[in-house]
């Protein structure tokens, strides 16, 4: 699955998630799906595990729902 959002692009499958941030530095974030959490408020993807911790805000709930369907991860309410 490829999902474009205002900061770049999310590439996801059942095993991993890759986020490519646009801009001058072209940052790439990668994590196994076991280390991913999807949070509804704010609309956020977080990765924690194996010494890694990062988070990225998405544009809206629809994008979060698409990722939830693709990855098989429930969306958490905070």
Short mmCIF file of N, CA and C in Angstrom, two decimals, residues 5 7 17 19 21 27 29 31 35-37 39 42-48 52-58:
data_model
loop_
_atom_site.label_atom_id
_atom_site.label_comp_id
_atom_site.label_asym_id
_atom_site.label_seq_id
_atom_site.Cartn_x
_atom_site.Cartn_y
_atom_site.Cartn_z
N UNK A 5 0.78 11.66 2.00
CA UNK A 5 0.28 12.63 2.96
C UNK A 5 1.12 13.88 2.86
N UNK A 7 3.40 15.36 4.44
CA UNK A 7 4.83 15.36 4.74
C UNK A 7 5.63 14.39 3.88
N UNK A 17 6.51 -1.12 7.90
CA UNK A 17 6.02 0.20 7.53
C UNK A 17 7.24 1.07 7.24
N UNK A 19 8.22 5.08 6.12
CA UNK A 19 7.75 6.45 5.91
C UNK A 19 8.89 7.24 5.30
N UNK A 21 9.88 10.89 4.33
CA UNK A 21 9.55 12.30 4.52
C UNK A 21 10.20 13.12 3.43
N UNK A 27 14.27 12.17 4.89
CA UNK A 27 14.37 11.20 5.98
C UNK A 27 13.51 9.98 5.66
N UNK A 29 11.97 6.53 7.62
CA UNK A 29 11.74 5.83 8.88
C UNK A 29 11.19 4.45 8.55
N UNK A 31 9.96 0.49 10.35
CA UNK A 31 9.69 -0.30 11.55
C UNK A 31 8.90 -1.54 11.19
N UNK A 35 6.02 -3.31 16.07
CA UNK A 35 6.47 -2.16 16.86
C UNK A 35 5.65 -0.90 16.62
N UNK A 36 4.57 -1.02 15.82
CA UNK A 36 3.76 0.14 15.43
C UNK A 36 2.50 0.26 16.27
N UNK A 37 2.16 1.51 16.62
CA UNK A 37 0.87 1.85 17.24
C UNK A 37 0.23 2.93 16.39
N UNK A 39 -2.65 5.85 16.65
CA UNK A 39 -3.36 6.59 17.69
C UNK A 39 -4.29 7.61 17.02
N UNK A 42 -3.92 12.66 18.94
CA UNK A 42 -3.87 13.16 17.58
C UNK A 42 -3.67 12.02 16.59
N UNK A 43 -3.89 12.27 15.31
CA UNK A 43 -3.74 11.25 14.27
C UNK A 43 -2.25 10.97 14.11
N UNK A 44 -1.81 9.83 14.66
CA UNK A 44 -0.39 9.62 14.87
C UNK A 44 0.00 8.16 14.64
N UNK A 45 1.15 7.97 14.02
CA UNK A 45 1.80 6.66 13.94
C UNK A 45 3.00 6.72 14.87
N UNK A 46 3.16 5.74 15.74
CA UNK A 46 4.35 5.68 16.59
C UNK A 46 5.02 4.34 16.41
N UNK A 47 6.33 4.33 16.57
CA UNK A 47 7.11 3.10 16.54
C UNK A 47 8.00 3.08 17.76
N UNK A 48 7.94 1.98 18.51
CA UNK A 48 8.79 1.80 19.69
C UNK A 48 9.24 0.36 19.74
N UNK A 52 14.42 1.84 19.09
CA UNK A 52 13.90 2.85 18.17
C UNK A 52 12.65 3.47 18.74
N UNK A 53 12.53 4.79 18.60
CA UNK A 53 11.30 5.46 18.99
C UNK A 53 11.12 6.68 18.10
N UNK A 54 10.02 6.68 17.34
CA UNK A 54 9.69 7.83 16.51
C UNK A 54 8.18 7.92 16.36
N UNK A 55 7.72 9.08 15.92
CA UNK A 55 6.29 9.28 15.67
C UNK A 55 6.12 10.27 14.52
N UNK A 56 5.01 10.08 13.77
CA UNK A 56 4.70 10.94 12.63
C UNK A 56 3.21 11.23 12.65
N UNK A 57 2.84 12.50 12.48
CA UNK A 57 1.44 12.89 12.38
C UNK A 57 0.96 12.73 10.95
N UNK A 58 -0.22 12.13 10.80
CA UNK A 58 -0.86 12.04 9.49
C UNK A 58 -1.83 13.20 9.33
#
